[in-house]
Amino acid sequence: MGHLDYVQAKIHTFQSFPQQRHLWSFMAEKVVFTNGCFDLLHSGHLTYLAKARDLGQHLVVGLNSDDSVKRLKGESRPVKGLEDRALALASLSFVDAVISFEEDTPAKLIELVRPDVLVKGGDYAIEEIVGHELVQGYGGLVTTIDLVPGKSTTGLIERMNEHG
């Protein structure tokens, strides 16, 4: 298996992921879940994802579809398409699985993944995190990770537009 094959094998669908999750459960390995648009991958994303992975043995990233990003962020987004965003995330050594979702929230995906740890950025209160009741209900941990100040895709796009 070549490097690209290995990376592409980390990109799952709702149909392909349950087999992977079953294996991790069988091995009693802790699964961490987070989600986002991850439009223009930057150091803030990388820091956040690396810290998320430190909370368990496997990191699953829910990735908003292009239509979902457009609804949440506006007509000019995403800058990069789903395939590019998924491949970039899957190429990171600390990301074990990437699964896209069409909805505006990852609620259905969280039910599928059934993470041991659900994590979002520090700009969320625990009770605002989609899926917190489900995860806490079966004894999972819901937590936040501080964001890197001054690092955001929106800010990056604004700076690029200012400088032509």
Short mmCIF file of C-alpha atoms in Angstrom, two decimals:
data_model
loop_
_atom_site.label_atom_id
_atom_site.label_comp_id
_atom_site.label_asym_id
_atom_site.label_seq_id
_atom_site.Cartn_x
_atom_site.Cartn_y
_atom_site.Cartn_z
CA MET A 1 0.00 0.00 0.00
CA GLY A 2 1.43 3.36 -1.03
CA HIS A 3 1.36 6.51 1.09
CA LEU A 4 -1.58 8.00 -0.81
CA ASP A 5 -3.56 4.75 -0.46
CA TYR A 6 -2.92 4.82 3.29
CA VAL A 7 -4.15 8.42 3.54
CA GLN A 8 -7.22 7.77 1.38
CA ALA A 9 -8.11 4.73 3.51
CA LYS A 10 -8.60 7.11 6.45
CA ILE A 11 -11.47 8.85 4.61
CA HIS A 12 -14.69 7.06 5.54
CA THR A 13 -18.41 7.21 4.84
CA PHE A 14 -21.33 6.54 7.17
CA GLN A 15 -21.37 3.04 5.68
CA SER A 16 -17.65 2.22 5.91
CA PHE A 17 -16.86 3.62 9.36
CA PRO A 18 -18.76 1.19 11.65
CA GLN A 19 -16.32 -1.63 10.85
CA GLN A 20 -13.38 0.57 11.87
CA ARG A 21 -15.15 1.68 15.06
CA HIS A 22 -15.93 -1.92 15.96
CA LEU A 23 -12.24 -2.81 15.69
CA TRP A 24 -11.22 0.08 17.96
CA SER A 25 -13.93 -0.87 20.48
CA PHE A 26 -12.79 -4.50 20.44
CA MET A 27 -9.25 -3.31 21.20
CA ALA A 28 -10.61 -1.06 24.02
CA GLU A 29 -9.02 2.01 22.43
CA LYS A 30 -10.34 5.45 23.29
CA VAL A 31 -11.92 7.34 20.38
CA VAL A 32 -11.98 11.15 20.28
CA PHE A 33 -14.36 13.05 17.98
CA THR A 34 -14.36 16.62 16.79
CA ASN A 35 -15.81 18.36 13.77
CA GLY A 36 -15.51 21.46 11.64
CA CYS A 37 -15.21 22.97 8.19
CA PHE A 38 -11.39 23.00 8.08
CA ASP A 39 -11.49 25.11 4.93
CA LEU A 40 -7.95 26.49 4.80
CA LEU A 41 -5.90 24.32 7.14
CA HIS A 42 -3.69 26.52 9.34
CA SER A 43 -1.54 26.22 12.46
CA GLY A 44 -4.52 26.86 14.73
CA HIS A 45 -6.28 23.82 13.26
CA LEU A 46 -3.13 21.70 13.53
CA THR A 47 -2.56 22.63 17.17
CA TYR A 48 -6.20 21.97 18.04
CA LEU A 49 -6.31 18.59 16.27
CA ALA A 50 -3.01 17.43 17.80
CA LYS A 51 -4.28 18.33 21.29
CA ALA A 52 -7.57 16.55 20.56
CA ARG A 53 -5.72 13.38 19.58
CA ASP A 54 -3.78 13.54 22.86
CA LEU A 55 -7.10 12.80 24.62
CA GLY A 56 -7.29 9.25 23.21
CA GLN A 57 -5.82 6.64 20.90
CA HIS A 58 -7.83 7.60 17.80
CA LEU A 59 -9.10 10.93 16.44
CA VAL A 60 -12.16 10.99 14.19
CA VAL A 61 -12.85 14.28 12.41
CA GLY A 62 -16.35 15.08 11.19
CA LEU A 63 -16.04 17.30 8.13
CA ASN A 64 -18.84 19.58 6.92
CA SER A 65 -19.79 18.98 3.28
CA ASP A 66 -19.43 21.83 0.79
CA ASP A 67 -23.18 22.58 0.96
CA SER A 68 -23.09 22.58 4.75
CA VAL A 69 -20.12 24.99 4.80
CA LYS A 70 -21.91 27.27 2.35
CA ARG A 71 -25.00 27.37 4.59
CA LEU A 72 -22.94 28.05 7.71
CA LYS A 73 -20.25 30.39 6.36
CA GLY A 74 -21.79 32.05 3.29
CA GLU A 75 -21.85 31.75 -0.49
CA SER A 76 -18.11 32.37 -0.94
CA ARG A 77 -17.19 29.34 1.14
CA PRO A 78 -15.71 26.85 1.17
CA VAL A 79 -12.56 27.98 -0.58
CA LYS A 80 -11.38 24.36 -0.91
CA GLY A 81 -13.73 21.54 -1.89
CA LEU A 82 -14.61 18.57 0.28
CA GLU A 83 -12.18 16.18 -1.41
CA ASP A 84 -9.23 18.55 -0.87
CA ARG A 85 -10.19 19.27 2.73
CA ALA A 86 -10.68 15.57 3.54
CA LEU A 87 -7.36 14.57 1.97
CA ALA A 88 -5.49 17.32 3.83
CA LEU A 89 -6.96 16.20 7.17
CA ALA A 90 -6.40 12.50 6.48
CA SER A 91 -2.74 13.18 5.67
CA LEU A 92 -2.12 14.30 9.26
CA SER A 93 -0.53 11.57 11.38
CA PHE A 94 -2.71 12.41 14.38
CA VAL A 95 -6.00 12.07 12.44
CA ASP A 96 -7.22 8.47 12.17
CA ALA A 97 -10.50 8.92 10.31
CA VAL A 98 -12.34 11.66 8.40
CA ILE A 99 -16.08 11.41 7.74
CA SER A 100 -18.07 14.08 5.93
CA PHE A 101 -21.63 15.00 6.82
CA GLU A 102 -24.30 16.96 4.93
CA GLU A 103 -26.24 18.37 7.88
CA ASP A 104 -25.46 21.65 9.62
CA THR A 105 -24.60 19.77 12.83
CA PRO A 106 -22.79 16.46 13.38
CA ALA A 107 -25.53 15.00 15.60
CA LYS A 108 -26.12 11.90 13.42
CA LEU A 109 -22.40 11.38 12.97
CA ILE A 110 -21.80 11.54 16.73
CA GLU A 111 -24.46 8.83 17.17
CA LEU A 112 -22.61 6.69 14.61
CA VAL A 113 -19.09 7.28 15.99
CA ARG A 114 -20.13 7.03 19.66
CA PRO A 115 -16.93 8.70 20.84
CA ASP A 116 -15.39 8.23 24.26
CA VAL A 117 -14.38 11.90 24.13
CA LEU A 118 -16.25 14.69 22.33
CA VAL A 119 -14.20 17.86 21.92
CA LYS A 120 -14.73 21.34 20.47
CA GLY A 121 -12.86 24.63 20.57
CA GLY A 122 -12.80 26.78 23.67
CA ASP A 123 -15.24 29.21 22.07
CA TYR A 124 -18.00 26.71 23.01
CA ALA A 125 -19.53 26.10 26.43
CA ILE A 126 -19.98 22.37 27.15
CA GLU A 127 -23.77 22.67 27.07
CA GLU A 128 -23.57 24.29 23.59
CA ILE A 129 -21.68 21.36 22.06
CA VAL A 130 -23.89 19.29 19.77
CA GLY A 131 -24.01 15.74 21.12
CA HIS A 132 -22.95 16.56 24.68
CA GLU A 133 -26.07 15.00 26.23
CA LEU A 134 -25.67 11.77 24.25
CA VAL A 135 -21.97 11.37 25.05
CA GLN A 136 -22.34 12.27 28.72
CA GLY A 137 -25.36 9.95 28.88
CA TYR A 138 -23.26 6.87 28.19
CA GLY A 139 -20.36 8.02 30.38
CA GLY A 140 -18.20 9.74 27.77
CA LEU A 141 -16.23 12.92 28.33
CA VAL A 142 -17.16 16.24 26.71
CA THR A 143 -14.47 18.89 26.83
CA THR A 144 -13.02 21.93 25.07
CA ILE A 145 -9.57 22.93 23.87
CA ASP A 146 -8.41 26.54 23.90
CA LEU A 147 -8.13 28.05 20.44
CA VAL A 148 -4.87 29.59 19.24
CA PRO A 149 -5.36 33.38 19.39
CA GLY A 150 -5.34 35.15 16.03
CA LYS A 151 -5.68 31.95 13.99
CA SER A 152 -8.89 31.51 12.00
CA THR A 153 -9.83 30.72 8.42
CA THR A 154 -12.06 33.80 8.25
CA GLY A 155 -9.17 36.01 9.42
CA LEU A 156 -6.84 34.37 6.91
CA ILE A 157 -9.28 35.01 4.05
CA GLU A 158 -9.71 38.64 5.14
CA ARG A 159 -5.92 39.16 5.17
CA MET A 160 -5.59 37.55 1.73
CA ASN A 161 -8.32 39.82 0.35
CA GLU A 162 -6.63 42.92 1.83
CA HIS A 163 -3.37 42.08 0.10
CA GLY A 164 -4.91 41.13 -3.24
#
